[in-house]
mmCIF file of C-alpha atoms in Angstrom:
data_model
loop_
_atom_site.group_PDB
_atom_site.id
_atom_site.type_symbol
_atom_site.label_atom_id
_atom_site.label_comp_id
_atom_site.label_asym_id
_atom_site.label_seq_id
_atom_site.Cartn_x
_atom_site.Cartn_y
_atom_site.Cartn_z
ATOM 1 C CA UNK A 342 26.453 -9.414 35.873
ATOM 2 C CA UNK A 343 26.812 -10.617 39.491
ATOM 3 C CA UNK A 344 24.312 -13.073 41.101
ATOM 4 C CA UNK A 345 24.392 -13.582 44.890
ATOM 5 C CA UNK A 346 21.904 -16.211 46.668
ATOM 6 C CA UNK A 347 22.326 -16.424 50.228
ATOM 7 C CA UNK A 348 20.454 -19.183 52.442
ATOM 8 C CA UNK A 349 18.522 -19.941 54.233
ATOM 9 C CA UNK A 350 15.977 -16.969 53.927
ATOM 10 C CA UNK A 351 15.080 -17.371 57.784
ATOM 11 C CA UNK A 352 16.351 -18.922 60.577
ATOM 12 C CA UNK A 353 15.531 -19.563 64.090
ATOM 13 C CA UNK A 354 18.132 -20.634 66.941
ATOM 14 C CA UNK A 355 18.375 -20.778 70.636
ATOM 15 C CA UNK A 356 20.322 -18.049 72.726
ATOM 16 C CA UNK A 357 24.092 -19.367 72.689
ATOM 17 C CA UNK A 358 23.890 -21.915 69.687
ATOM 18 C CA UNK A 359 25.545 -20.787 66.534
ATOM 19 C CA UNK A 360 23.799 -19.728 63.449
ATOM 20 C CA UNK A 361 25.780 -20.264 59.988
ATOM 21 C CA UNK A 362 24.777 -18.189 57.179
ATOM 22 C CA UNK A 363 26.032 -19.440 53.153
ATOM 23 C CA UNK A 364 25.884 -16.899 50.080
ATOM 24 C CA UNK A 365 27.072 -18.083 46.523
ATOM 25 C CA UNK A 366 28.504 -15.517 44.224
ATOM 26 C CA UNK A 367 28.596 -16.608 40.039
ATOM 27 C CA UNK A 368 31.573 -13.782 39.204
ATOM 28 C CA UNK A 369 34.860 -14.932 39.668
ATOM 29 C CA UNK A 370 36.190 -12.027 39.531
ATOM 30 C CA UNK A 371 34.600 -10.945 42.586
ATOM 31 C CA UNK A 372 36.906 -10.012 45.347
ATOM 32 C CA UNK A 373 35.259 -8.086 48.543
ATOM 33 C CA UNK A 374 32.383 -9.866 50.305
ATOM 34 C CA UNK A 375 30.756 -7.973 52.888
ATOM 35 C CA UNK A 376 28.233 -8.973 54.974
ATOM 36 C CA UNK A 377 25.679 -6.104 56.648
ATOM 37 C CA UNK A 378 23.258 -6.513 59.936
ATOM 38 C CA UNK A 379 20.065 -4.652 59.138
ATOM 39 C CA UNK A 380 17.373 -4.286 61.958
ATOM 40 C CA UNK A 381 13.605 -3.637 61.341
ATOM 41 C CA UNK A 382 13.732 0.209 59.932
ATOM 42 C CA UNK A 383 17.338 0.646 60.219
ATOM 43 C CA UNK A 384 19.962 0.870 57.511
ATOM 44 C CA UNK A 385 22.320 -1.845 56.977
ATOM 45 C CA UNK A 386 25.355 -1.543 58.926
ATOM 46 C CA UNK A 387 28.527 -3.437 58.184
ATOM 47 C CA UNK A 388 29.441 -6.097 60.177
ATOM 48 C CA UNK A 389 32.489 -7.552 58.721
ATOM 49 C CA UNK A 390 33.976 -8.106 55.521
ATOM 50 C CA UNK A 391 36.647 -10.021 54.120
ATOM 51 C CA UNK A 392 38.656 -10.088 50.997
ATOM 52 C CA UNK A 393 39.682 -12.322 48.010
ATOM 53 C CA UNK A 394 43.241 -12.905 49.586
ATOM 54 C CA UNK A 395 42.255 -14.233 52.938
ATOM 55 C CA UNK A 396 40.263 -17.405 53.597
ATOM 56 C CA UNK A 397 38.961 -17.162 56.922
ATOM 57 C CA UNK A 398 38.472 -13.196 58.945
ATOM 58 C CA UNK A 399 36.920 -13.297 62.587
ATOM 59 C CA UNK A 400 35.905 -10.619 64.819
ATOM 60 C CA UNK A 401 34.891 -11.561 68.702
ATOM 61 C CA UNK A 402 31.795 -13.382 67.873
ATOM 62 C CA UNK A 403 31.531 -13.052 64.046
ATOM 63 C CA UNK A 404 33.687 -15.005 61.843
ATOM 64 C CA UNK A 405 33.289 -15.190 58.039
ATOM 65 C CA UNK A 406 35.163 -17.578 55.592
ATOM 66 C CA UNK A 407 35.553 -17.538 51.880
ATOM 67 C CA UNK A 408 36.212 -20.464 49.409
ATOM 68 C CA UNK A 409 36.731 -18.875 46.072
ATOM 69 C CA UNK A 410 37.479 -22.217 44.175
ATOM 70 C CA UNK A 411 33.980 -22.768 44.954
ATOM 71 C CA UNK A 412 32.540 -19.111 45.383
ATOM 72 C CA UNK A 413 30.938 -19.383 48.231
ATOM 73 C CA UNK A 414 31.446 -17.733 51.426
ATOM 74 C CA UNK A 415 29.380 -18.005 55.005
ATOM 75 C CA UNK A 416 29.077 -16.109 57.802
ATOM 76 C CA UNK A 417 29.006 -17.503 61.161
ATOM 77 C CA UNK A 418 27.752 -16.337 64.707
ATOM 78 C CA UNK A 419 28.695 -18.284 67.533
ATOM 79 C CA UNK A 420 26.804 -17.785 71.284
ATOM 80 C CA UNK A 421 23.998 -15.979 69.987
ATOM 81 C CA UNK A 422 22.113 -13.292 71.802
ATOM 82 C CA UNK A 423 18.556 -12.360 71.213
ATOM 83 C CA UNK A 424 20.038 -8.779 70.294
ATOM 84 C CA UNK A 425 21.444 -10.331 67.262
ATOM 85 C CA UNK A 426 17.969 -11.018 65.982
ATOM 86 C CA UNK A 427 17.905 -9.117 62.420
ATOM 87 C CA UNK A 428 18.002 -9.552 58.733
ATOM 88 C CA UNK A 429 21.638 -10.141 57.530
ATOM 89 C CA UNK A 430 23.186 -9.238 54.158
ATOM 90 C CA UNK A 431 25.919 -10.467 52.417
ATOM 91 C CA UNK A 432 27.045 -8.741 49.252
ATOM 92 C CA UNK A 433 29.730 -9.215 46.719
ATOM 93 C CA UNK A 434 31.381 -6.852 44.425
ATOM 94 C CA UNK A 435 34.045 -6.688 41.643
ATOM 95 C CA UNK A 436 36.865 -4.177 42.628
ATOM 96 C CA UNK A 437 39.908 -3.530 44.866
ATOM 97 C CA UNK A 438 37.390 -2.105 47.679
ATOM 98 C CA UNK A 439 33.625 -1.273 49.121
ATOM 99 C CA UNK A 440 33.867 1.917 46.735
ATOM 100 C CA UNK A 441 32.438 -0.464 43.926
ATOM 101 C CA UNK A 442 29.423 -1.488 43.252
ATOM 102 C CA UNK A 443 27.770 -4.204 45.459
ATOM 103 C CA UNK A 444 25.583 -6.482 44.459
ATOM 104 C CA UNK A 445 23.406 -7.897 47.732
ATOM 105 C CA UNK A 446 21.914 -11.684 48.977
ATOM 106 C CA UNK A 447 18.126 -11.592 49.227
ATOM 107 C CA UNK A 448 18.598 -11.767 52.865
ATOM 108 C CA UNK A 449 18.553 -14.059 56.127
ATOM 109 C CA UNK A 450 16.177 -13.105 59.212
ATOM 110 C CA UNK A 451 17.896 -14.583 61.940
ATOM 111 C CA UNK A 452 15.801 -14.744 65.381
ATOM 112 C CA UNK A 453 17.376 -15.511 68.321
ATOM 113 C CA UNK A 454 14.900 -16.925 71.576
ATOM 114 C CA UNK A 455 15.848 -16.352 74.356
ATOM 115 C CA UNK B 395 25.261 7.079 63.754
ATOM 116 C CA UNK B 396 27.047 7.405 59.968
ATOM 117 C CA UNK B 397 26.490 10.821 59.737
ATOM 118 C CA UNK B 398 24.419 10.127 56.262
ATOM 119 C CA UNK B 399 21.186 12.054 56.235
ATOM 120 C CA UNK B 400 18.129 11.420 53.908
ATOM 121 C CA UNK B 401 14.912 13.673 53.483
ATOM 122 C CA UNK B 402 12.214 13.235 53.494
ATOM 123 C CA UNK B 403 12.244 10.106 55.666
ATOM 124 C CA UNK B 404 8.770 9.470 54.258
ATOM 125 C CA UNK B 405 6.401 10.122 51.007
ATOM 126 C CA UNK B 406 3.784 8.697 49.078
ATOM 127 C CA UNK B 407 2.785 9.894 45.517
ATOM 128 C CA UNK B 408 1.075 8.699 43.016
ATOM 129 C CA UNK B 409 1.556 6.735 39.627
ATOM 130 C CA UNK B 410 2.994 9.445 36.989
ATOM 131 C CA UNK B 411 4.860 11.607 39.542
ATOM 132 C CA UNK B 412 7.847 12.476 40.025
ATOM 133 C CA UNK B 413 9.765 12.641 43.347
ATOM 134 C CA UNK B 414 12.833 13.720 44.174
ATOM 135 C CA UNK B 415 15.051 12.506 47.433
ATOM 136 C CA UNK B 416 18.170 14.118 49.073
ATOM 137 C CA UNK B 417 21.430 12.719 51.008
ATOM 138 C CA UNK B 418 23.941 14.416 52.574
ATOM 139 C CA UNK B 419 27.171 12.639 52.573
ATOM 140 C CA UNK B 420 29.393 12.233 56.051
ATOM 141 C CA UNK B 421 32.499 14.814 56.124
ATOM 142 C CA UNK B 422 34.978 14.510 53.616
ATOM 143 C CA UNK B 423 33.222 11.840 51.636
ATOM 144 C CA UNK B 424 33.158 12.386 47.679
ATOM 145 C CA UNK B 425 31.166 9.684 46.565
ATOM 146 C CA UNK B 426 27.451 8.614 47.199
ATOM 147 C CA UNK B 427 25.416 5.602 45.717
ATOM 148 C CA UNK B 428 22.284 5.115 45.964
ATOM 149 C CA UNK B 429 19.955 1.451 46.097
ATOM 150 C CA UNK B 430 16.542 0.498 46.313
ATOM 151 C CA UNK B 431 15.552 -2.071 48.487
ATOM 152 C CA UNK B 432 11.991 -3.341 48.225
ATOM 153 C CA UNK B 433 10.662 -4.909 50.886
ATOM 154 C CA UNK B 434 11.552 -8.256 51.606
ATOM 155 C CA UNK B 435 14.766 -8.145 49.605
ATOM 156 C CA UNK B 436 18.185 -7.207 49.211
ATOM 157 C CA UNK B 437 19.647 -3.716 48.276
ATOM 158 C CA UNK B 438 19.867 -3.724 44.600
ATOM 159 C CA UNK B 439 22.444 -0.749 43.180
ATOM 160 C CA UNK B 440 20.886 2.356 40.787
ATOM 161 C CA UNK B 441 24.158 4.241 40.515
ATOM 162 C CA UNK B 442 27.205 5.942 41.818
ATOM 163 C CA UNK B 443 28.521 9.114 41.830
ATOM 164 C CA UNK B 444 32.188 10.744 42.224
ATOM 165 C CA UNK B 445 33.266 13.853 42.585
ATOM 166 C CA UNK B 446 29.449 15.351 40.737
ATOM 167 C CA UNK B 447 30.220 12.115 37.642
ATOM 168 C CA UNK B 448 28.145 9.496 36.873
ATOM 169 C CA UNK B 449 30.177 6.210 37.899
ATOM 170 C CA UNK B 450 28.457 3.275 37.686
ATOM 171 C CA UNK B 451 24.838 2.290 36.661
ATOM 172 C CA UNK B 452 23.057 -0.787 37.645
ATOM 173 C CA UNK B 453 20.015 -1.854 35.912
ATOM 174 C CA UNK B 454 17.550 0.873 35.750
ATOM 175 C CA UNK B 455 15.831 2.661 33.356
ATOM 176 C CA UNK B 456 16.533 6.517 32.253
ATOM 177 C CA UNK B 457 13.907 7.876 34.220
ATOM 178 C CA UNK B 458 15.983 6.796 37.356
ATOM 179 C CA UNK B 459 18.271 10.017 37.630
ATOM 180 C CA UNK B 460 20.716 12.028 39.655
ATOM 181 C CA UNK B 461 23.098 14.489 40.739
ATOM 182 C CA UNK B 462 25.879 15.225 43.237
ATOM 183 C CA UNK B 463 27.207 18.776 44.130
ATOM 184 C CA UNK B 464 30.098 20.094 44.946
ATOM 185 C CA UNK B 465 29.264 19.694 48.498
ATOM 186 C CA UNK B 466 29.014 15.732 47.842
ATOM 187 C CA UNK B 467 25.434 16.047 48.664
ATOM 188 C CA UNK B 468 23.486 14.409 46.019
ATOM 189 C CA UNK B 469 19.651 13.377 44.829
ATOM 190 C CA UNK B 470 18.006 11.036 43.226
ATOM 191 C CA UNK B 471 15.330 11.842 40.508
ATOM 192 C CA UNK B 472 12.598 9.196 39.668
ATOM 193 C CA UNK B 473 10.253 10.363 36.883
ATOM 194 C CA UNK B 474 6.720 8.811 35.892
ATOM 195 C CA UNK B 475 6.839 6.650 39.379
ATOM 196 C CA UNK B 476 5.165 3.282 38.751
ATOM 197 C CA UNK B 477 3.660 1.495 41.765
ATOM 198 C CA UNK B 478 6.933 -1.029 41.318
ATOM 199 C CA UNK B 479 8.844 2.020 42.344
ATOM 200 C CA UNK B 480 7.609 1.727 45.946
ATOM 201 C CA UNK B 481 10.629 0.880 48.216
ATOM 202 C CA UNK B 482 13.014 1.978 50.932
ATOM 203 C CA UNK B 483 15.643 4.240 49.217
ATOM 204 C CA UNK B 484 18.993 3.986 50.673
ATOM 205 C CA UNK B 485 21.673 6.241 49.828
ATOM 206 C CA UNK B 486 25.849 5.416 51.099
ATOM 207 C CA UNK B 487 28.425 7.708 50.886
ATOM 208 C CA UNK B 488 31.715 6.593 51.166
ATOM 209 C CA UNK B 489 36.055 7.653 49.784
ATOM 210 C CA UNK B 490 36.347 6.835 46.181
ATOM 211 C CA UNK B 491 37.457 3.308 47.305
ATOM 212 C CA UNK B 492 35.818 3.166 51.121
ATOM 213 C CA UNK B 493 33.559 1.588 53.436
ATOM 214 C CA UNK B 494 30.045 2.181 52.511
ATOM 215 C CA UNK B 495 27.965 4.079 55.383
ATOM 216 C CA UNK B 496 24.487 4.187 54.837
ATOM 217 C CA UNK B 497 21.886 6.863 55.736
ATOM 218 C CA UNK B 498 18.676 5.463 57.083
ATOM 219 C CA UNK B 499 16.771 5.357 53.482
ATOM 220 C CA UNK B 500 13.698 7.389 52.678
ATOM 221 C CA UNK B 501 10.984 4.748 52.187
ATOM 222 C CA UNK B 502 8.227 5.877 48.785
ATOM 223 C CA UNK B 503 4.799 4.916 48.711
ATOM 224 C CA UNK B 504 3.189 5.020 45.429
ATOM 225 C CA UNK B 505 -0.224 4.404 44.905
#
């Protein structure tokens, strides 16, 4: 089955540095990559996603890329805020869309100081 | 908010019980899955169901179980509860081939 490791497990940045997040996926047949913000006691909430056809998605401050020659794919915040302070998720699964199953990272917890 | 609701939001019970959790899917979703994330880790997928059909099974053992109805509401059974079993239990309902939307997990003790 899929495998997904995702480093680094925590990390710590100053408010308005960027914070780069990798994952690794060992199914190449893999094709949607999400990537979910969860905050203490909350459920995961998507964040962005991106699919096997397109190597690079971005959304205001969030930007994700995806090699799949090297299956890998890395999620990057730029001017953090202390409000993104969370545990992120990314997640890979085999399928046209999010309707299959995904198969989740271990997690990053991402602190931002103000 | 997802519009996903679980109950009970909390329980603990104790080794050899059985529990039994609910989810209510958002409006005019047919298909729920449900995960277990233990604490400290990913989500890790038990199974999916479509339209009140099995459809999809990660690695989990039989006494893992569950239904949908015709509603799209579903539950998930888990007999003989070992402490191992203790974990935040999120369900997502979603369109056959949709965004996931997750409710906010019901979270079982067992001791």
């Amino acid at each position: 089955g899929e495998n997904v490791e995702q480093h680094p497990s925590t990390l710590s940045v100053q408010e308005g540095d960027s914070a780069v997040i990798k994952c690794t996926y060992s199914d190449s047949a893999s094709n949607y990559f999400p990537w979910y913000k969860q905050e203490l006691g909350k459920r995961p909430q998507l964040i962005i996603d991106i699919r096997s056809n397109v190597g690079e998605k971005k959304d205001q401050r969030i930007a994700v890329t995806l090699n799949k020659t090297a299956k890998h794919f890395s999620l990057h915040i730029t001017e953090t805020q202390p409000e993104d302070s969370a545990v992120y998720f990314c997640a890979a699964s085999i399928g046209e869309t999010s309707g299959s199953r995904l198969t989740f990272g271990e997690g990053t917890q991402l602190t931002v100081n103000p | 908010e997802t519009g996903v609701t679980q109950s009970p939001t909390h329980l603990i019970k104790t080794r050899g019980q059985q529990v039994t959790l609910r989810c209510s899917s958002q409006s005019g979703h047919n298909t729920v899955s449900w995960y277990q994330q233990a604490l400290g880790q990913g989500p890790q997928f038990i199974f999916q169901y479509y339209r009140e059909e099995e459809n999809g099974r990660g690695n989990f053992p039989p006494r893992f179980s569950g239904l949908q109805f015709p509603n799209y509401s579903s539950e998930l059974n888990v007999n003989a509860l070992e402490l191992d079993d203790s974990a935040l239990y999120l369900c997502a309902s979603s369109l056959q081939y949709g965004e996931l939307f997750f409710g906010e997990g019901s979270r079982l003790t067992v001791l």
